[in-house]
């Protein structure tokens, strides 16, 4: 070997966000002038710089370069000892590459962020917010979660109440809020509360939210019942208290005189009653409205027909793609819509348009897809797994069946407690399909394309805590 090297010192310590330097000395022990190129290698190479990047030495001479380490203050800078190395390649003898190694110890730091999703929940008997706890430090986070409010107006059910979160990961804590007193009548009331993330030896991290408790019955209905009860009681009391008086206006003597002056039956004949009217005249005409009703009923007795308003059909991916197919019967199309947490089903979009939300942190729990001109589609999804041990989500039990062109394909679930999608896999029967995906706290992925069945196209990176918040699909 024509090179001697020495790291001074071989082991150093650095704080995340700071920097430190190591001196690398080397001597040309060969008999020719040589130029040496330096290249950091290993896990911490992205944070390592070498100055100068190359050095030219005469035989028997010694040179020095400086290695500077600047790990960022993020979870990527793993706390503890981290080996590093520098590859030294001689220009004249590239086969005689040397790789001196050292050790860089990164000090630990803790940074926690917590957020309520959503910050305001509404309900009559309970509310179900979720607390997202992010470990932004470079060491494992162990914490517990508790809740409290002014006046002890709420009770708290927290699951899990204790969490362990790896660096750069997040955990979701489900919380059920129950009011200790039910509002039977009246308007809604706001009840502020606080969920605290507790860690040993550190001040609690409070996260404030609001529970809007609705009344069981509105105030106007209570007023209506009160007025109705008062009127009923008043009517009953008046009915009981009222006693009509009956008096006779007849005078006995006047009646007797009238009887004396009345003529005898034989004095004059009884008057002749007029004849009954003829019955040959036409019956009165029916009411025009009734006649119209009878005609509309098709002879069904002449009764008025009830008006029934049909519920409009939902605008799904299938209705959208079939509209496209009518205007472009020879084309290839895909339409889709997303079920977004806290929003519900969005309107369908087609052929590369964004479905979901961007920058709002909202999860997609279900997708509705329909295709045209590609012999149908099928798919599956990986969803968030709260018991994951490998940092990945869990696949749904089975693929959707192959759904024909123009039909709805549903993946995931729109239930209130459904897990969010972290990865989405799909294919079509013919041609090519492409997609790009936006996951929370990450940029849009590169456009990914594959052929027809049985090639699969994947959207997402299997990270259990980075949910899909938006997608674009094309065929």
XYZ file of C-alpha atoms in Angstrom:
475
model
C 0.000 0.000 0.000
C 1.326 3.474 -0.929
C -0.690 5.472 1.623
C -0.698 5.995 5.397
C -3.735 7.611 7.133
C -4.675 8.809 10.629
C -7.940 10.278 12.049
C -7.419 12.837 14.816
C -9.497 12.165 16.887
C -11.126 8.954 15.727
C -14.218 9.446 17.950
C -16.121 12.733 18.445
C -19.479 13.886 19.842
C -21.890 16.373 18.259
C -25.307 17.850 19.078
C -28.067 17.635 16.444
C -28.199 20.967 14.675
C -24.549 21.671 15.506
C -21.264 20.648 13.888
C -17.873 19.225 14.745
C -14.682 18.509 12.777
C -12.094 15.702 12.547
C -8.650 16.014 10.987
C -7.576 13.328 8.521
C -3.802 13.085 7.972
C -2.322 11.044 5.145
C 1.197 10.409 3.764
C 2.216 9.315 0.276
C 4.483 6.320 0.983
C 4.870 5.468 -2.716
C 7.502 6.573 -5.177
C 5.303 8.620 -7.576
C 3.309 11.816 -7.283
C -0.318 10.920 -6.665
C -3.614 12.720 -6.271
C -6.121 11.428 -3.716
C -9.910 11.929 -3.901
C -12.050 11.808 -0.731
C -15.658 10.586 -0.542
C -17.712 10.215 2.705
C -19.534 6.871 2.933
C -21.923 5.301 5.422
C -25.235 6.367 7.055
C -24.037 9.849 8.023
C -22.405 10.631 4.667
C -25.168 13.153 3.746
C -24.155 15.270 6.739
C -20.375 14.995 6.115
C -18.208 17.344 4.069
C -14.513 16.968 3.208
C -12.353 20.024 2.598
C -10.500 19.951 0.289
C -12.230 17.195 -1.744
C -8.900 16.100 -3.269
C -5.214 16.376 -2.359
C -2.009 15.997 -4.434
C 1.058 14.682 -2.594
C 4.668 14.079 -3.593
C 6.364 10.859 -2.457
C 7.166 10.957 1.277
C 5.056 14.079 1.959
C 2.106 14.435 4.345
C -1.185 16.283 3.821
C -4.259 17.089 5.913
C -7.980 17.343 5.117
C -10.811 18.257 7.469
C -14.013 16.250 7.899
C -16.983 18.317 9.137
C -20.069 16.591 10.580
C -23.346 18.598 10.805
C -26.277 16.276 11.638
C -29.688 18.038 11.445
C -31.948 18.440 14.442
C -34.406 15.858 13.162
C -35.346 12.288 13.929
C -33.037 11.104 11.121
C -30.005 11.902 13.282
C -30.195 8.760 15.445
C -28.917 9.280 18.971
C -25.862 7.293 20.064
C -22.696 6.101 18.319
C -22.763 6.211 14.525
C -19.825 4.829 12.502
C -18.479 6.901 9.653
C -15.903 6.313 6.932
C -14.060 8.138 4.155
C -13.127 6.421 0.900
C -9.684 7.570 -0.357
C -9.032 6.737 -4.002
C -5.512 7.320 -5.487
C -5.596 8.550 -9.066
C -2.486 6.627 -10.108
C -3.436 3.412 -8.307
C -7.275 3.310 -8.042
C -7.152 -0.334 -6.997
C -5.379 0.700 -3.771
C -8.475 2.397 -2.273
C -8.306 3.033 1.496
C -11.328 3.513 3.807
C -10.376 4.855 7.266
C -13.210 4.570 9.808
C -14.193 6.489 12.926
C -17.101 6.958 15.290
C -19.483 9.931 15.662
C -21.682 10.060 18.778
C -24.879 12.104 18.326
C -26.403 13.418 21.538
C -30.113 12.740 22.155
C -32.815 15.395 22.051
C -36.579 15.271 22.590
C -39.229 17.146 20.661
C -42.927 16.294 20.811
C -45.854 17.750 18.905
C -49.502 16.934 19.647
C -52.662 17.914 17.769
C -56.380 17.214 18.205
C -58.230 15.914 15.137
C -60.673 17.609 14.982
C -60.129 20.364 17.572
C -63.912 20.876 17.962
C -66.339 17.937 18.347
C -70.120 18.073 18.730
C -72.637 15.679 20.259
C -75.504 15.216 22.666
C -74.129 12.325 24.717
C -70.469 11.953 23.658
C -67.674 13.230 21.437
C -64.818 11.245 19.883
C -61.725 13.337 19.055
C -58.331 11.804 18.227
C -55.018 13.054 19.615
C -52.096 12.785 17.169
C -48.749 12.627 19.020
C -45.620 13.067 16.836
C -42.118 12.173 18.066
C -39.863 14.681 16.308
C -36.844 13.803 18.478
C -34.131 11.199 17.876
C -34.927 8.901 20.829
C -37.901 6.692 21.666
C -40.730 8.605 23.333
C -42.651 7.122 26.269
C -45.632 9.161 27.440
C -49.090 8.937 28.956
C -52.227 10.933 28.096
C -54.772 12.373 30.544
C -57.729 14.762 30.247
C -59.211 17.496 32.405
C -61.545 20.500 32.210
C -62.736 23.345 34.403
C -65.633 22.355 36.640
C -65.225 18.600 36.100
C -68.032 18.629 33.509
C -66.676 15.793 31.342
C -65.452 12.241 31.840
C -62.659 10.812 29.677
C -62.046 7.393 28.132
C -58.548 7.336 26.575
C -57.128 4.420 24.545
C -54.293 3.771 24.678
C -53.479 5.869 27.733
C -49.742 5.080 27.415
C -47.761 5.218 24.159
C -44.237 4.409 23.016
C -43.267 6.147 19.778
C -40.109 5.576 17.758
C -38.202 8.599 16.423
C -39.917 10.171 13.425
C -43.146 8.268 14.059
C -46.598 9.259 15.313
C -49.336 7.600 17.349
C -53.080 8.270 17.461
C -54.862 8.193 20.810
C -58.638 7.707 20.666
C -60.611 9.706 23.228
C -64.286 9.517 24.182
C -65.732 12.561 25.976
C -68.950 12.101 27.959
C -70.805 14.985 29.660
C -71.665 14.365 33.303
C -74.974 16.233 32.854
C -77.352 15.853 29.887
C -78.991 18.987 28.490
C -82.566 17.852 27.986
C -83.908 21.229 26.813
C -82.081 24.294 25.625
C -79.389 25.475 23.276
C -75.921 23.985 22.892
C -73.122 24.717 25.362
C -69.366 24.827 24.786
C -67.194 22.844 27.189
C -63.439 23.528 26.788
C -61.149 20.672 27.787
C -57.441 19.826 27.748
C -55.605 16.600 26.882
C -52.087 16.517 28.355
C -49.121 14.484 27.115
C -47.155 13.527 30.229
C -43.449 12.541 30.188
C -41.135 11.749 33.067
C -39.162 14.758 34.278
C -40.713 17.140 31.717
C -43.569 19.613 31.990
C -46.823 18.264 30.507
C -47.663 19.211 26.923
C -51.271 20.526 26.935
C -53.518 20.366 23.867
C -56.756 22.329 24.110
C -60.020 21.416 22.439
C -63.732 22.170 22.658
C -66.688 19.831 23.102
C -69.957 21.412 21.938
C -72.768 19.709 23.836
C -76.141 19.883 22.112
C -79.482 19.852 23.887
C -81.593 16.710 23.615
C -84.604 18.809 22.546
C -84.460 22.396 21.213
C -85.583 25.278 23.433
C -88.476 26.230 21.152
C -89.959 22.745 21.530
C -89.847 23.030 25.340
C -91.610 26.407 25.091
C -94.240 24.912 22.782
C -94.955 22.034 25.179
C -95.185 24.463 28.112
C -97.691 26.705 26.331
C -99.696 23.685 25.155
C -99.849 22.290 28.704
C -100.972 25.647 30.117
C -103.729 25.959 27.502
C -104.889 22.392 28.160
C -105.125 22.976 31.925
C -106.999 26.265 31.398
C -109.508 24.610 29.028
C -110.171 21.739 31.446
C -110.727 24.118 34.369
C -113.146 26.275 32.349
C -115.043 23.190 31.195
C -115.471 21.933 34.752
C -116.442 25.346 36.161
C -119.056 26.215 33.476
C -122.722 25.394 34.480
C -125.348 26.628 31.948
C -128.693 27.840 33.451
C -132.003 26.780 31.741
C -135.210 28.842 32.314
C -138.685 28.423 30.720
C -140.234 31.487 29.007
C -143.768 29.940 28.670
C -146.736 31.527 30.549
C -149.262 28.878 31.681
C -152.240 31.219 31.374
C -151.348 32.422 27.924
C -151.041 28.819 26.799
C -154.480 28.084 28.184
C -156.014 31.089 26.365
C -154.460 30.048 23.116
C -155.934 26.615 23.455
C -159.426 28.119 24.029
C -159.279 30.382 20.925
C -157.966 27.680 18.551
C -160.558 26.619 15.868
C -161.881 23.092 15.856
C -160.494 20.609 13.323
C -163.743 20.507 11.426
C -164.048 24.284 10.975
C -161.696 24.520 7.978
C -159.854 21.967 5.803
C -156.136 21.414 6.205
C -153.880 23.261 3.677
C -152.631 21.273 0.654
C -148.847 20.572 0.678
C -146.991 21.506 -2.535
C -145.779 18.678 -4.802
C -142.233 17.403 -4.528
C -139.797 18.797 -7.164
C -139.129 16.740 -10.285
C -136.095 14.418 -10.180
C -135.263 14.507 -13.903
C -132.806 17.385 -13.688
C -129.056 16.592 -14.045
C -126.993 16.255 -10.877
C -124.691 19.163 -9.972
C -121.310 19.204 -11.747
C -118.301 17.823 -9.854
C -115.620 20.207 -8.571
C -113.006 20.862 -11.246
C -110.167 20.045 -8.850
C -111.748 16.727 -7.914
C -112.343 15.885 -11.556
C -108.759 16.564 -12.331
C -107.732 14.352 -9.463
C -110.019 11.554 -10.677
C -108.600 11.737 -14.168
C -105.055 11.590 -12.873
C -105.796 8.492 -10.808
C -106.851 6.472 -13.835
C -110.364 5.722 -12.538
C -109.216 4.740 -9.064
C -112.194 6.131 -7.155
C -111.671 9.853 -7.781
C -109.491 10.429 -4.644
C -106.568 12.906 -4.653
C -103.217 11.305 -5.604
C -100.304 11.721 -3.146
C -97.149 13.390 -4.532
C -93.971 11.308 -4.036
C -90.576 12.976 -4.537
C -87.828 10.506 -5.462
C -84.475 10.850 -3.655
C -81.822 11.968 -6.177
C -79.154 9.422 -6.977
C -75.670 10.008 -5.565
C -73.064 11.295 -8.027
C -70.586 8.391 -7.908
C -67.491 7.504 -9.896
C -69.643 5.283 -12.138
C -72.095 8.065 -13.028
C -69.171 10.378 -13.822
C -67.293 7.874 -16.038
C -70.465 6.932 -17.910
C -71.046 10.602 -18.717
C -67.534 10.708 -20.207
C -68.173 7.506 -22.149
C -71.226 9.035 -23.860
C -69.178 11.962 -25.154
C -66.059 9.863 -25.954
C -67.137 6.233 -26.575
C -63.764 5.250 -28.038
C -61.648 6.707 -25.197
C -60.124 5.366 -21.964
C -61.167 7.041 -18.732
C -61.008 6.653 -14.953
C -63.177 8.608 -12.496
C -62.799 8.494 -8.738
C -63.783 10.157 -5.481
C -62.438 10.037 -1.913
C -64.125 9.672 1.485
C -62.263 12.256 3.588
C -62.337 12.143 7.395
C -64.472 15.008 8.705
C -65.788 15.846 5.201
C -67.424 12.701 3.776
C -67.664 11.659 0.126
C -66.337 14.271 -2.275
C -67.701 14.808 -5.775
C -66.100 12.514 -8.375
C -63.207 13.756 -10.532
C -61.621 12.167 -13.602
C -58.383 11.562 -15.517
C -55.615 12.970 -13.310
C -57.589 15.539 -11.287
C -56.821 15.770 -7.538
C -59.152 13.843 -5.193
C -58.810 14.399 -1.439
C -57.233 17.423 0.266
C -53.724 18.896 0.259
C -52.066 20.458 3.303
C -55.053 19.970 5.651
C -53.849 16.741 7.280
C -57.174 14.982 6.581
C -57.158 11.201 6.107
C -58.757 9.244 3.255
C -60.552 6.144 4.566
C -62.224 4.945 1.336
C -61.992 5.306 -2.457
C -64.691 4.887 -5.130
C -63.252 4.127 -8.602
C -64.862 3.428 -11.983
C -63.100 2.882 -15.333
C -64.089 2.805 -19.001
C -62.341 1.228 -21.975
C -59.834 -0.860 -19.933
C -61.846 -4.049 -19.179
C -62.594 -3.252 -15.534
C -60.528 -2.628 -12.394
C -59.669 -4.275 -9.068
C -57.804 -3.073 -6.003
C -56.835 -3.365 -2.376
C -55.444 -1.079 0.329
C -53.147 -1.079 3.342
C -54.726 0.694 6.315
C -53.429 2.096 9.582
C -52.668 -0.650 12.132
C -52.525 0.648 15.755
C -50.827 -2.583 16.900
C -48.125 -2.553 14.219
C -44.683 -3.727 15.326
C -42.801 -3.121 12.069
C -43.932 0.433 11.283
C -46.229 -0.706 8.449
C -50.011 -0.813 8.138
C -52.205 -3.871 7.616
C -53.643 -5.064 4.272
C -57.403 -5.364 3.953
C -58.524 -9.036 4.038
C -59.018 -9.391 0.279
C -59.018 -7.603 -3.070
C -62.203 -6.239 -4.495
C -63.637 -8.399 -7.244
C -62.843 -7.385 -10.835
C -65.385 -4.622 -11.434
C -66.493 -4.202 -15.059
C -66.219 -0.946 -17.022
C -68.741 1.674 -15.924
C -69.349 0.056 -12.500
C -68.449 1.316 -8.997
C -65.417 -0.193 -7.254
C -65.183 0.589 -3.515
C -61.967 0.162 -1.505
C -61.758 0.908 2.239
C -64.653 1.960 4.475
C -66.684 5.134 5.077
C -67.651 4.200 8.651
C -66.886 6.764 11.352
C -64.229 4.568 13.016
C -62.703 3.202 9.781
C -58.870 3.223 9.619
C -57.221 5.551 7.120
C -55.420 4.386 3.948
C -51.612 4.376 3.949
C -51.110 2.506 0.642
C -53.399 1.862 -2.343
C -52.847 -0.932 -4.945
C -54.894 -1.351 -8.166
C -54.837 -2.725 -11.709
C -56.911 -2.766 -14.910
C -57.700 -5.363 -17.542
C -55.967 -3.745 -20.539
C -53.622 -0.903 -21.380
C -51.570 1.128 -18.897
C -52.520 2.813 -15.600
C -50.679 5.573 -13.717
C -50.974 7.316 -10.374
C -49.297 9.791 -8.054
C -50.084 10.168 -4.347
C -49.751 12.879 -1.678
C -49.114 11.550 1.848
C -49.258 13.724 4.954
C -46.055 15.713 5.635
C -44.591 14.471 2.336
C -44.397 15.814 -1.215
C -46.298 14.351 -4.169
C -44.768 11.041 -5.240
C -43.307 10.558 -8.699
C -45.719 9.381 -11.401
C -45.883 5.555 -11.242
C -47.167 3.547 -14.252
C -47.705 -0.182 -14.908
C -49.231 -2.438 -17.509
C -52.468 -4.383 -17.391
C -53.452 -7.245 -15.079
C -51.543 -8.963 -13.441
C -49.183 -5.954 -13.048
C -50.042 -3.907 -9.962
C -49.576 -0.207 -9.421
C -48.861 0.992 -5.886
C -49.614 4.433 -4.416
C -47.970 5.103 -1.017
C -44.924 3.878 0.893
C -46.417 1.488 3.524
C -45.596 3.877 6.414
C -48.167 3.142 9.108
C -48.307 6.774 10.271
C -48.241 8.628 6.924
C -51.776 8.459 5.577
C -52.884 9.239 2.030
C -54.482 12.685 1.793
C -54.771 13.087 -2.006
C -54.441 11.028 -5.241
C -54.375 11.461 -9.036
C -55.257 8.491 -11.323
C -55.067 8.040 -15.116
C -55.506 5.128 -17.543
